[in-house]
Amino acid sequence: MKNVCLTCYYENHNENRFCTQCGARLYEIGALTPRLVILNENKEKEIIFLNNIHNTIGRDVENDVVIDDTKISRFHASIYYEQGHYRLKDLHSKNGVYLNGKKIADPERLSEGYLIRLGSTIFRFEISQHY
């Protein structure tokens, strides 16, 4: 089992506290790590590790998570940690943000296994043991 750096995704040995590739601090084994799993049929089940504080999602390369989907706005949504919970927010996207099939207007609390649809892309939100 290895520690995956949430900055550069380099696999480090368990005993490392900092990434040997980029120098970022590594989370200890057992720390909870938020991630998105892309579920679209035309893609393999891709896992996107999120940072623990704030993540923007969209087509623009300045986002933390860049998705190549023409139905996703340049800056579409954000996932952030606030008051002990992860939340999903629509960043005034053109096609909206859907959580478990319902369009959201205000930030919504995320839980393990919730489904998020942005454009034609469907994600499953997971909070897993870091590996």
GROMACS .gro file of N, CA and C in nm:
model
  393
    1MET      N    1   0.085  -0.117   0.000
    1MET     CA    2   0.000   0.000   0.000
    1MET      C    3   0.089   0.124   0.000
    2LYS      N    4   0.050   0.226  -0.076
    2LYS     CA    5   0.131   0.346  -0.087
    2LYS      C    6   0.046   0.470  -0.060
    3ASN      N    7   0.112   0.579  -0.022
    3ASN     CA    8   0.046   0.708  -0.007
    3ASN      C    9   0.049   0.779  -0.141
    4VAL      N   10  -0.068   0.818  -0.192
    4VAL     CA   11  -0.075   0.891  -0.318
    4VAL      C   12  -0.079   1.040  -0.285
    5CYS      N   13   0.012   1.116  -0.342
    5CYS     CA   14   0.017   1.261  -0.321
    5CYS      C   15  -0.105   1.325  -0.385
    6LEU      N   16  -0.178   1.409  -0.311
    6LEU     CA   17  -0.296   1.475  -0.365
    6LEU      C   18  -0.260   1.595  -0.452
    7THR      N   19  -0.133   1.632  -0.457
    7THR     CA   20  -0.088   1.743  -0.540
    7THR      C   21  -0.045   1.694  -0.678
    8CYS      N   22   0.045   1.594  -0.681
    8CYS     CA   23   0.098   1.548  -0.810
    8CYS      C   24   0.062   1.403  -0.842
    9TYR      N   25  -0.006   1.334  -0.750
    9TYR     CA   26  -0.053   1.195  -0.766
    9TYR      C   27   0.060   1.092  -0.773
   10TYR      N   28   0.178   1.130  -0.727
   10TYR     CA   29   0.290   1.037  -0.721
   10TYR      C   30   0.267   0.939  -0.606
   11GLU      N   31   0.300   0.811  -0.628
   11GLU     CA   32   0.283   0.710  -0.523
   11GLU      C   33   0.410   0.704  -0.438
   12ASN      N   34   0.395   0.740  -0.313
   12ASN     CA   35   0.505   0.740  -0.217
   12ASN      C   36   0.494   0.621  -0.124
   13HIS      N   37   0.605   0.586  -0.059
   13HIS     CA   38   0.602   0.478   0.040
   13HIS      C   39   0.526   0.524   0.164
   14ASN      N   40   0.469   0.428   0.236
   14ASN     CA   41   0.389   0.458   0.355
   14ASN      C   42   0.462   0.542   0.458
   15GLU      N   43   0.590   0.519   0.474
   15GLU     CA   44   0.664   0.590   0.579
   15GLU      C   45   0.693   0.736   0.544
   16ASN      N   46   0.674   0.775   0.420
   16ASN     CA   47   0.700   0.914   0.380
   16ASN      C   48   0.593   1.007   0.438
   17ARG      N   49   0.638   1.121   0.488
   17ARG     CA   50   0.545   1.224   0.537
   17ARG      C   51   0.529   1.335   0.434
   18PHE      N   52   0.625   1.345   0.341
   18PHE     CA   53   0.621   1.443   0.234
   18PHE      C   54   0.647   1.372   0.102
   19CYS      N   55   0.586   1.422  -0.005
   19CYS     CA   56   0.600   1.361  -0.137
   19CYS      C   57   0.744   1.374  -0.186
   20THR      N   58   0.801   1.263  -0.229
   20THR     CA   59   0.938   1.266  -0.280
   20THR      C   60   0.945   1.323  -0.421
   21GLN      N   61   0.830   1.342  -0.486
   21GLN     CA   62   0.826   1.400  -0.621
   21GLN      C   63   0.813   1.553  -0.616
   22CYS      N   64   0.716   1.604  -0.536
   22CYS     CA   65   0.689   1.749  -0.537
   22CYS      C   66   0.709   1.816  -0.401
   23GLY      N   67   0.725   1.739  -0.294
   23GLY     CA   68   0.749   1.796  -0.162
   23GLY      C   69   0.625   1.828  -0.081
   24ALA      N   70   0.506   1.805  -0.136
   24ALA     CA   71   0.381   1.835  -0.064
   24ALA      C   72   0.365   1.741   0.056
   25ARG      N   73   0.297   1.791   0.160
   25ARG     CA   74   0.270   1.708   0.278
   25ARG      C   75   0.173   1.597   0.240
   26LEU      N   76   0.202   1.476   0.285
   26LEU     CA   77   0.116   1.361   0.259
   26LEU      C   78   0.024   1.339   0.378
   27TYR      N   79  -0.097   1.292   0.351
   27TYR     CA   80  -0.188   1.256   0.457
   27TYR      C   81  -0.150   1.118   0.507
   28GLU      N   82  -0.166   1.096   0.636
   28GLU     CA   83  -0.131   0.966   0.692
   28GLU      C   84  -0.234   0.862   0.649
   29ILE      N   85  -0.189   0.738   0.646
   29ILE     CA   86  -0.280   0.628   0.615
   29ILE      C   87  -0.396   0.632   0.713
   30GLY      N   88  -0.515   0.614   0.660
   30GLY     CA   89  -0.634   0.619   0.744
   30GLY      C   90  -0.703   0.753   0.741
   31ALA      N   91  -0.636   0.858   0.691
   31ALA     CA   92  -0.702   0.988   0.679
   31ALA      C   93  -0.810   0.978   0.572
   32LEU      N   94  -0.917   1.049   0.592
   32LEU     CA   95  -1.024   1.046   0.493
   32LEU      C   96  -0.988   1.136   0.376
   33THR      N   97  -1.009   1.086   0.255
   33THR     CA   98  -0.975   1.158   0.134
   33THR      C   99  -1.097   1.166   0.044
   34PRO      N  100  -1.142   1.287   0.010
   34PRO     CA  101  -1.255   1.298  -0.083
   34PRO      C  102  -1.209   1.269  -0.225
   35ARG      N  103  -1.298   1.208  -0.303
   35ARG     CA  104  -1.265   1.179  -0.442
   35ARG      C  105  -1.392   1.170  -0.524
   36LEU      N  106  -1.375   1.187  -0.655
   36LEU     CA  107  -1.484   1.170  -0.751
   36LEU      C  108  -1.449   1.052  -0.840
   37VAL      N  109  -1.547   0.968  -0.866
   37VAL     CA  110  -1.529   0.857  -0.959
   37VAL      C  111  -1.619   0.886  -1.079
   38ILE      N  112  -1.558   0.899  -1.197
   38ILE     CA  113  -1.635   0.924  -1.319
   38ILE      C  114  -1.700   0.793  -1.361
   39LEU      N  115  -1.832   0.796  -1.385
   39LEU     CA  116  -1.907   0.675  -1.413
   39LEU      C  117  -1.955   0.662  -1.557
   40ASN      N  118  -1.920   0.753  -1.645
   40ASN     CA  119  -1.969   0.747  -1.783
   40ASN      C  120  -1.927   0.618  -1.852
   41GLU      N  121  -2.015   0.568  -1.940
   41GLU     CA  122  -1.989   0.443  -2.011
   41GLU      C  123  -1.870   0.454  -2.106
   42ASN      N  124  -1.849   0.572  -2.164
   42ASN     CA  125  -1.742   0.587  -2.263
   42ASN      C  126  -1.604   0.606  -2.202
   43LYS      N  127  -1.594   0.607  -2.070
   43LYS     CA  128  -1.466   0.622  -2.002
   43LYS      C  129  -1.449   0.508  -1.903
   44GLU      N  130  -1.323   0.474  -1.879
   44GLU     CA  131  -1.297   0.380  -1.770
   44GLU      C  132  -1.332   0.452  -1.641
   45LYS      N  133  -1.353   0.379  -1.535
   45LYS     CA  134  -1.386   0.441  -1.408
   45LYS      C  135  -1.264   0.516  -1.355
   46GLU      N  136  -1.259   0.642  -1.390
   46GLU     CA  137  -1.146   0.728  -1.352
   46GLU      C  138  -1.170   0.784  -1.213
   47ILE      N  139  -1.066   0.784  -1.130
   47ILE     CA  140  -1.074   0.837  -0.994
   47ILE      C  141  -0.999   0.969  -0.990
   48ILE      N  142  -1.066   1.072  -0.938
   48ILE     CA  143  -1.006   1.204  -0.924
   48ILE      C  144  -1.000   1.235  -0.775
   49PHE      N  145  -0.879   1.243  -0.721
   49PHE     CA  146  -0.862   1.278  -0.580
   49PHE      C  147  -0.880   1.428  -0.564
   50LEU      N  148  -0.953   1.469  -0.462
   50LEU     CA  149  -0.978   1.610  -0.435
   50LEU      C  150  -0.892   1.654  -0.317
   51ASN      N  151  -0.866   1.784  -0.308
   51ASN     CA  152  -0.799   1.829  -0.187
   51ASN      C  153  -0.903   1.841  -0.078
   52ASN      N  154  -0.863   1.857   0.043
   52ASN     CA  155  -0.957   1.852   0.155
   52ASN      C  156  -1.028   1.983   0.185
   53ILE      N  157  -0.997   2.093   0.114
   53ILE     CA  158  -1.055   2.222   0.148
   53ILE      C  159  -1.150   2.274   0.041
   54HIS      N  160  -1.101   2.300  -0.080
   54HIS     CA  161  -1.183   2.361  -0.185
   54HIS      C  162  -1.137   2.315  -0.323
   55ASN      N  163  -1.233   2.278  -0.407
   55ASN     CA  164  -1.204   2.228  -0.542
   55ASN      C  165  -1.303   2.289  -0.640
   56THR      N  166  -1.253   2.344  -0.751
   56THR     CA  167  -1.342   2.390  -0.856
   56THR      C  168  -1.338   2.289  -0.970
   57ILE      N  169  -1.452   2.278  -1.039
   57ILE     CA  170  -1.466   2.181  -1.148
   57ILE      C  171  -1.519   2.254  -1.270
   58GLY      N  172  -1.459   2.228  -1.386
   58GLY     CA  173  -1.506   2.290  -1.509
   58GLY      C  174  -1.414   2.256  -1.625
   59ARG      N  175  -1.439   2.320  -1.741
   59ARG     CA  176  -1.358   2.296  -1.862
   59ARG      C  177  -1.228   2.376  -1.861
   60ASP      N  178  -1.225   2.490  -1.794
   60ASP     CA  179  -1.108   2.577  -1.796
   60ASP      C  180  -0.991   2.513  -1.722
   61VAL      N  181  -0.871   2.529  -1.776
   61VAL     CA  182  -0.751   2.466  -1.717
   61VAL      C  183  -0.717   2.523  -1.579
   62GLU      N  184  -0.776   2.634  -1.540
   62GLU     CA  185  -0.749   2.691  -1.408
   62GLU      C  186  -0.827   2.623  -1.296
   63ASN      N  187  -0.917   2.531  -1.330
   63ASN     CA  188  -0.991   2.456  -1.229
   63ASN      C  189  -0.902   2.352  -1.164
   64ASP      N  190  -0.938   2.310  -1.044
   64ASP     CA  191  -0.868   2.200  -0.977
   64ASP      C  192  -0.898   2.069  -1.049
   65VAL      N  193  -1.020   2.054  -1.098
   65VAL     CA  194  -1.062   1.936  -1.173
   65VAL      C  195  -1.109   1.984  -1.310
   66VAL      N  196  -1.035   1.946  -1.415
   66VAL     CA  197  -1.067   1.987  -1.551
   66VAL      C  198  -1.135   1.870  -1.621
   67ILE      N  199  -1.256   1.895  -1.675
   67ILE     CA  200  -1.334   1.791  -1.742
   67ILE      C  201  -1.360   1.835  -1.886
   68ASP      N  202  -1.326   1.748  -1.980
   68ASP     CA  203  -1.347   1.775  -2.122
   68ASP      C  204  -1.487   1.731  -2.162
   69ASP      N  205  -1.583   1.819  -2.140
   69ASP     CA  206  -1.723   1.792  -2.171
   69ASP      C  207  -1.782   1.926  -2.215
   70THR      N  208  -1.826   1.936  -2.340
   70THR     CA  209  -1.875   2.063  -2.395
   70THR      C  210  -2.000   2.114  -2.324
   71LYS      N  211  -2.068   2.030  -2.249
   71LYS     CA  212  -2.187   2.073  -2.175
   71LYS      C  213  -2.155   2.124  -2.036
   72ILE      N  214  -2.027   2.121  -2.001
   72ILE     CA  215  -1.982   2.174  -1.872
   72ILE      C  216  -1.928   2.315  -1.894
   73SER      N  217  -1.967   2.408  -1.806
   73SER     CA  218  -1.921   2.546  -1.815
   73SER      C  219  -1.772   2.555  -1.783
   74ARG      N  220  -1.712   2.668  -1.821
   74ARG     CA  221  -1.569   2.689  -1.793
   74ARG      C  222  -1.541   2.674  -1.642
   75PHE      N  223  -1.625   2.734  -1.559
   75PHE     CA  224  -1.619   2.718  -1.413
   75PHE      C  225  -1.758   2.676  -1.371
   76HIS      N  226  -1.779   2.547  -1.353
   76HIS     CA  227  -1.914   2.490  -1.340
   76HIS      C  228  -1.960   2.474  -1.195
   77ALA      N  229  -1.876   2.412  -1.112
   77ALA     CA  230  -1.918   2.380  -0.975
   77ALA      C  231  -1.797   2.379  -0.882
   78SER      N  232  -1.826   2.375  -0.753
   78SER     CA  233  -1.718   2.357  -0.656
   78SER      C  234  -1.762   2.258  -0.549
   79ILE      N  235  -1.663   2.190  -0.495
   79ILE     CA  236  -1.681   2.102  -0.380
   79ILE      C  237  -1.587   2.156  -0.274
   80TYR      N  238  -1.641   2.184  -0.156
   80TYR     CA  239  -1.560   2.243  -0.050
   80TYR      C  240  -1.600   2.185   0.085
   81TYR      N  241  -1.510   2.203   0.181
   81TYR     CA  242  -1.530   2.152   0.316
   81TYR      C  243  -1.567   2.268   0.406
   82GLU      N  244  -1.680   2.255   0.478
   82GLU     CA  245  -1.725   2.362   0.565
   82GLU      C  246  -1.802   2.303   0.683
   83GLN      N  247  -1.768   2.344   0.801
   83GLN     CA  248  -1.836   2.302   0.923
   83GLN      C  249  -1.854   2.151   0.934
   84GLY      N  250  -1.748   2.078   0.902
   84GLY     CA  251  -1.747   1.934   0.920
   84GLY      C  252  -1.808   1.853   0.807
   85HIS      N  253  -1.845   1.918   0.696
   85HIS     CA  254  -1.909   1.847   0.586
   85HIS      C  255  -1.857   1.897   0.452
   86TYR      N  256  -1.861   1.809   0.352
   86TYR     CA  257  -1.832   1.850   0.215
   86TYR      C  258  -1.962   1.899   0.154
   87ARG      N  259  -1.950   2.005   0.073
   87ARG     CA  260  -2.067   2.065   0.010
   87ARG      C  261  -2.041   2.085  -0.139
   88LEU      N  262  -2.149   2.081  -0.217
   88LEU     CA  263  -2.145   2.100  -0.362
   88LEU      C  264  -2.218   2.229  -0.394
   89LYS      N  265  -2.155   2.314  -0.478
   89LYS     CA  266  -2.213   2.443  -0.513
   89LYS      C  267  -2.208   2.464  -0.664
   90ASP      N  268  -2.317   2.513  -0.722
   90ASP     CA  269  -2.322   2.551  -0.863
   90ASP      C  270  -2.258   2.689  -0.875
   91LEU      N  271  -2.163   2.704  -0.966
   91LEU     CA  272  -2.096   2.832  -0.988
   91LEU      C  273  -2.161   2.909  -1.103
   92HIS      N  274  -2.294   2.916  -1.102
   92HIS     CA  275  -2.374   2.985  -1.205
   92HIS      C  276  -2.350   2.924  -1.343
   93SER      N  277  -2.349   2.791  -1.347
   93SER     CA  278  -2.327   2.719  -1.472
   93SER      C  279  -2.447   2.733  -1.565
   94LYS      N  280  -2.423   2.712  -1.693
   94LYS     CA  281  -2.529   2.723  -1.794
   94LYS      C  282  -2.627   2.606  -1.783
   95ASN      N  283  -2.577   2.483  -1.763
   95ASN     CA  284  -2.661   2.364  -1.764
   95ASN      C  285  -2.696   2.310  -1.626
   96GLY      N  286  -2.653   2.376  -1.521
   96GLY     CA  287  -2.690   2.337  -1.386
   96GLY      C  288  -2.607   2.224  -1.328
   97VAL      N  289  -2.629   2.202  -1.199
   97VAL     CA  290  -2.563   2.097  -1.123
   97VAL      C  291  -2.672   2.009  -1.064
   98TYR      N  292  -2.659   1.878  -1.082
   98TYR     CA  293  -2.760   1.784  -1.035
   98TYR      C  294  -2.699   1.692  -0.929
   99LEU      N  295  -2.767   1.680  -0.818
   99LEU     CA  296  -2.723   1.594  -0.709
   99LEU      C  297  -2.831   1.489  -0.688
  100ASN      N  298  -2.795   1.363  -0.709
  100ASN     CA  299  -2.889   1.251  -0.699
  100ASN      C  300  -3.014   1.277  -0.783
  101GLY      N  301  -2.994   1.332  -0.903
  101GLY     CA  302  -3.102   1.352  -0.998
  101GLY      C  303  -3.180   1.482  -0.984
  102LYS      N  304  -3.153   1.562  -0.881
  102LYS     CA  305  -3.226   1.687  -0.859
  102LYS      C  306  -3.133   1.806  -0.880
  103LYS      N  307  -3.182   1.905  -0.955
  103LYS     CA  308  -3.104   2.026  -0.980
  103LYS      C  309  -3.093   2.105  -0.849
  104ILE      N  310  -2.972   2.152  -0.819
  104ILE     CA  311  -2.954   2.228  -0.695
  104ILE      C  312  -2.949   2.377  -0.725
  105ALA      N  313  -3.000   2.457  -0.632
  105ALA     CA  314  -2.995   2.602  -0.644
  105ALA      C  315  -2.898   2.660  -0.542
  106ASP      N  316  -2.892   2.599  -0.426
  106ASP     CA  317  -2.804   2.643  -0.317
  106ASP      C  318  -2.704   2.532  -0.287
  107PRO      N  319  -2.596   2.564  -0.216
  107PRO     CA  320  -2.500   2.458  -0.180
  107PRO      C  321  -2.570   2.344  -0.105
  108GLU      N  322  -2.531   2.222  -0.140
  108GLU     CA  323  -2.590   2.103  -0.079
  108GLU      C  324  -2.481   2.018  -0.014
  109ARG      N  325  -2.517   1.958   0.097
  109ARG     CA  326  -2.425   1.869   0.168
  109ARG      C  327  -2.406   1.740   0.089
  110LEU      N  328  -2.280   1.694   0.081
  110LEU     CA  329  -2.249   1.568   0.012
  110LEU      C  330  -2.227   1.457   0.114
  111SER      N  331  -2.266   1.338   0.078
  111SER     CA  332  -2.239   1.219   0.158
  111SER      C  333  -2.184   1.111   0.068
  112GLU      N  334  -2.125   1.012   0.128
  112GLU     CA  335  -2.066   0.897   0.057
  112GLU      C  336  -2.166   0.838  -0.042
  113GLY      N  337  -2.124   0.824  -0.168
  113GLY     CA  338  -2.205   0.759  -0.269
  113GLY      C  339  -2.301   0.849  -0.345
  114TYR      N  340  -2.311   0.975  -0.308
  114TYR     CA  341  -2.400   1.066  -0.380
  114TYR      C  342  -2.355   1.078  -0.524
  115LEU      N  343  -2.453   1.090  -0.616
  115LEU     CA  344  -2.423   1.105  -0.759
  115LEU      C  345  -2.436   1.251  -0.799
  116ILE      N  346  -2.337   1.299  -0.873
  116ILE     CA  347  -2.332   1.437  -0.920
  116ILE      C  348  -2.328   1.433  -1.072
  117ARG      N  349  -2.415   1.512  -1.136
  117ARG     CA  350  -2.409   1.523  -1.282
  117ARG      C  351  -2.379   1.667  -1.320
  118LEU      N  352  -2.273   1.683  -1.396
  118LEU     CA  353  -2.235   1.811  -1.455
  118LEU      C  354  -2.229   1.788  -1.605
  119GLY      N  355  -2.312   1.858  -1.682
  119GLY     CA  356  -2.316   1.833  -1.827
  119GLY      C  357  -2.355   1.690  -1.853
  120SER      N  358  -2.273   1.618  -1.933
  120SER     CA  359  -2.299   1.477  -1.959
  120SER      C  360  -2.216   1.385  -1.870
  121THR      N  361  -2.143   1.442  -1.778
  121THR     CA  362  -2.052   1.364  -1.694
  121THR      C  363  -2.117   1.335  -1.558
  122ILE      N  364  -2.111   1.207  -1.520
  122ILE     CA  365  -2.168   1.165  -1.391
  122ILE      C  366  -2.052   1.120  -1.302
  123PHE      N  367  -2.055   1.170  -1.179
  123PHE     CA  368  -1.953   1.137  -1.079
  123PHE      C  369  -2.021   1.073  -0.959
  124ARG      N  370  -1.949   0.986  -0.891
  124ARG     CA  371  -1.990   0.938  -0.760
  124ARG      C  372  -1.895   0.999  -0.659
  125PHE      N  373  -1.947   1.066  -0.557
  125PHE     CA  374  -1.865   1.126  -0.453
  125PHE      C  375  -1.832   1.021  -0.349
  126GLU      N  376  -1.705   1.009  -0.315
  126GLU     CA  377  -1.664   0.913  -0.214
  126GLU      C  378  -1.570   0.981  -0.114
  127ILE      N  379  -1.579   0.938   0.008
  127ILE     CA  380  -1.483   0.977   0.111
  127ILE      C  381  -1.424   0.847   0.160
  128SER      N  382  -1.301   0.822   0.122
  128SER     CA  383  -1.245   0.690   0.147
  128SER      C  384  -1.119   0.699   0.232
  129GLN      N  385  -1.079   0.585   0.281
  129GLN     CA  386  -0.949   0.575   0.344
  129GLN      C  387  -0.845   0.608   0.240
  130HIS      N  388  -0.751   0.691   0.273
  130HIS     CA  389  -0.645   0.730   0.179
  130HIS      C  390  -0.557   0.609   0.152
  131TYR      N  391  -0.524   0.585   0.027
  131TYR     CA  392  -0.435   0.474  -0.008
  131TYR      C  393  -0.337   0.516  -0.112
   0.00000   0.00000   0.00000
